[in-house]
Amino acid sequence: MARLPRGSTALDNQVGGAPAFLMTLGETTLVALPGVPPELFWIWEHPLVPYLDDLLGPGGFAETTFQIEHRDESSIAAMLQEIQKRHAGVYIKSRAHGFGEEDLLRITVHATGESDTSARALANAALADLRERFGALQIPVTESDGRS
C-alpha cells in the first residue's frame, strides 16, 4: 500500500500495484503515473482519459512523419514556418536523420483539432502543401510512416 499526498485522489490501477494519483493545486492539476509501461498505459486509457476529457473538453490529435533527401535544414526552415502559419492547429518540425552520402531530414507534422478526424484532415492538408512545395524544389520525399 502506497502513501499518497494529502488532498490527492488515487487513480485505479488494475494492472499492477504501482500507485498513481492526481492532485489539484490552485489552477494546476498534477498527475503522477507509474513508470511501468503496462500500468502507465492502462491508467492513462481508463481513469485518466475520461478525467482529462472532462477537464479539457473534446479534442483530437494526428501526426505524420516523412523523410526528404536534403542536407540543409536551414534552407527549408522559412518554408516550413510559412506552411505552418497557413495551417491553424498544425506544428511542423524537422530534424536531421542520418549523415553520409545520403543525408536525410525527417519532417513531422503534428495537428490538433476538435476530433481525431478533424486533426487528421488538418495534418493531411499541411502534408499535401509540403509535398507540393518539396516537389517544386525538386526535393524527393523518400519515406512516409503512413500515419495521419
Tab-separated table of C-alpha atoms in Angstrom:
chain	number	residue	atom	x	y	z
A	1	MET	CA	0.000	0.000	0.000
A	2	ALA	CA	1.361	3.398	-1.001
A	3	ARG	CA	1.094	6.665	0.862
A	4	LEU	CA	-0.285	9.464	-1.266
A	5	PRO	CA	-0.043	13.216	-0.737
A	6	ARG	CA	-2.782	14.769	1.381
A	7	GLY	CA	-5.559	16.076	-0.862
A	8	SER	CA	-4.706	13.804	-3.787
A	9	THR	CA	-7.004	11.312	-5.487
A	10	ALA	CA	-5.770	7.787	-6.177
A	11	LEU	CA	-6.165	6.560	-9.747
A	12	ASP	CA	-7.330	2.984	-10.248
A	13	ASN	CA	-4.600	0.555	-11.386
A	14	GLN	CA	-5.992	-2.851	-12.332
A	15	VAL	CA	-2.749	-3.999	-13.982
A	16	GLY	CA	-0.313	-3.853	-11.058
A	17	GLY	CA	0.468	-2.383	-7.684
A	18	ALA	CA	2.210	0.871	-8.589
A	19	PRO	CA	0.456	3.956	-7.244
A	20	ALA	CA	-0.894	6.747	-9.396
A	21	PHE	CA	-2.707	9.889	-8.362
A	22	LEU	CA	-3.881	13.307	-9.360
A	23	MET	CA	-3.913	16.430	-7.282
A	24	THR	CA	-5.233	19.910	-7.951
A	25	LEU	CA	-3.241	22.829	-6.585
A	26	GLY	CA	-4.949	26.096	-7.441
A	27	GLU	CA	-5.329	26.145	-11.222
A	28	THR	CA	-2.780	23.365	-11.725
A	29	THR	CA	-3.538	19.659	-11.821
A	30	LEU	CA	-0.620	17.354	-11.100
A	31	VAL	CA	-0.789	13.771	-12.366
A	32	ALA	CA	1.694	11.164	-11.127
A	33	LEU	CA	1.865	7.906	-13.086
A	34	PRO	CA	3.971	4.775	-12.613
A	35	GLY	CA	6.937	4.128	-14.883
A	36	VAL	CA	5.999	0.519	-15.616
A	37	PRO	CA	4.661	0.739	-19.202
A	38	PRO	CA	1.690	-1.672	-18.963
A	39	GLU	CA	0.463	0.030	-15.787
A	40	LEU	CA	1.036	3.529	-17.142
A	41	PHE	CA	-0.837	2.747	-20.369
A	42	TRP	CA	-3.786	1.158	-18.554
A	43	ILE	CA	-4.134	4.071	-16.132
A	44	TRP	CA	-3.802	6.565	-18.973
A	45	GLU	CA	-6.502	4.878	-21.070
A	46	HIS	CA	-9.003	4.127	-18.308
A	47	PRO	CA	-9.297	6.501	-15.353
A	48	LEU	CA	-7.176	9.350	-16.731
A	49	VAL	CA	-8.519	9.974	-20.258
A	50	PRO	CA	-12.135	10.445	-19.077
A	51	TYR	CA	-10.906	12.848	-16.387
A	52	LEU	CA	-8.845	14.821	-18.923
A	53	ASP	CA	-11.763	14.886	-21.379
A	54	ASP	CA	-13.949	16.420	-18.663
A	55	LEU	CA	-11.230	18.890	-17.676
A	56	LEU	CA	-10.052	19.942	-21.132
A	57	GLY	CA	-13.041	19.218	-23.343
A	58	PRO	CA	-13.038	17.209	-26.540
A	59	GLY	CA	-10.044	17.262	-28.810
A	60	GLY	CA	-8.087	15.216	-31.276
A	61	PHE	CA	-4.516	14.715	-32.418
A	62	ALA	CA	-2.845	13.419	-35.563
A	63	GLU	CA	0.778	13.065	-36.560
A	64	THR	CA	2.609	12.016	-39.684
A	65	THR	CA	6.328	11.770	-40.404
A	66	PHE	CA	8.241	11.511	-43.664
A	67	GLN	CA	11.806	11.956	-44.873
A	68	ILE	CA	13.269	14.136	-47.580
A	69	GLU	CA	16.574	13.780	-49.366
A	70	HIS	CA	18.087	17.101	-48.393
A	71	ARG	CA	21.139	18.157	-46.401
A	72	ASP	CA	20.473	21.727	-45.332
A	73	GLU	CA	17.769	22.064	-42.704
A	74	SER	CA	18.235	25.845	-42.566
A	75	SER	CA	17.382	26.202	-46.273
A	76	ILE	CA	13.825	24.923	-45.708
A	77	ALA	CA	13.171	26.462	-42.262
A	78	ALA	CA	11.389	29.570	-43.577
A	79	MET	CA	9.224	27.461	-45.892
A	80	LEU	CA	8.221	25.158	-43.014
A	81	GLN	CA	7.298	28.185	-40.879
A	82	GLU	CA	5.269	29.683	-43.723
A	83	ILE	CA	3.319	26.461	-44.260
A	84	GLN	CA	2.762	26.072	-40.521
A	85	LYS	CA	1.321	29.612	-40.340
A	86	ARG	CA	-1.104	28.798	-43.175
A	87	HIS	CA	-2.456	25.739	-41.371
A	88	ALA	CA	-4.008	26.598	-37.999
A	89	GLY	CA	-3.630	23.826	-35.439
A	90	VAL	CA	-0.533	22.424	-37.169
A	91	TYR	CA	3.042	22.262	-35.871
A	92	ILE	CA	5.829	21.227	-38.258
A	93	LYS	CA	9.318	20.261	-37.167
A	94	SER	CA	12.380	18.980	-38.955
A	95	ARG	CA	15.417	17.113	-37.702
A	96	ALA	CA	18.488	15.568	-39.251
A	97	HIS	CA	18.276	11.826	-39.744
A	98	GLY	CA	21.404	10.119	-40.988
A	99	PHE	CA	24.650	11.506	-42.255
A	100	GLY	CA	26.979	10.492	-45.035
A	101	GLU	CA	26.310	10.119	-48.722
A	102	GLU	CA	22.548	10.022	-48.259
A	103	ASP	CA	21.719	12.820	-45.815
A	104	LEU	CA	18.069	12.865	-44.845
A	105	LEU	CA	15.814	15.225	-42.956
A	106	ARG	CA	12.821	13.869	-41.090
A	107	ILE	CA	9.760	16.133	-41.201
A	108	THR	CA	6.986	15.635	-38.644
A	109	VAL	CA	3.555	17.233	-38.898
A	110	HIS	CA	1.518	17.423	-35.666
A	111	ALA	CA	-2.086	18.598	-35.759
A	112	THR	CA	-4.725	19.210	-33.114
A	113	GLY	CA	-8.412	19.641	-33.787
A	114	GLU	CA	-11.861	19.149	-32.341
A	115	SER	CA	-11.596	15.405	-33.009
A	116	ASP	CA	-9.050	12.907	-34.312
A	117	THR	CA	-10.801	13.098	-37.693
A	118	SER	CA	-10.541	16.884	-37.918
A	119	ALA	CA	-6.908	16.781	-36.732
A	120	ARG	CA	-6.138	14.177	-39.407
A	121	ALA	CA	-7.691	16.445	-42.054
A	122	LEU	CA	-5.525	19.362	-40.875
A	123	ALA	CA	-2.381	17.203	-40.963
A	124	ASN	CA	-3.236	15.890	-44.430
A	125	ALA	CA	-3.788	19.416	-45.783
A	126	ALA	CA	-0.407	20.560	-44.444
A	127	LEU	CA	1.217	17.376	-45.754
A	128	ALA	CA	-0.188	17.994	-49.247
A	129	ASP	CA	1.132	21.561	-49.121
A	130	LEU	CA	4.575	20.299	-48.046
A	131	ARG	CA	4.703	17.658	-50.780
A	132	GLU	CA	3.769	20.268	-53.395
A	133	ARG	CA	6.474	22.660	-52.190
A	134	PHE	CA	9.147	19.948	-51.964
A	135	GLY	CA	8.173	18.784	-55.453
A	136	ALA	CA	8.536	22.318	-56.822
A	137	LEU	CA	12.002	22.473	-55.236
A	138	GLN	CA	12.835	19.024	-56.662
A	139	ILE	CA	13.432	17.651	-53.171
A	140	PRO	CA	12.444	13.958	-53.136
A	141	VAL	CA	10.193	12.642	-50.384
A	142	THR	CA	11.690	9.229	-49.631
A	143	GLU	CA	9.516	7.742	-46.926
A	144	SER	CA	6.269	8.253	-45.069
A	145	ASP	CA	5.087	6.487	-41.949
A	146	GLY	CA	1.529	6.417	-43.261
A	147	ARG	CA	0.170	7.971	-40.067
A	148	SER	CA	-2.013	10.986	-40.481
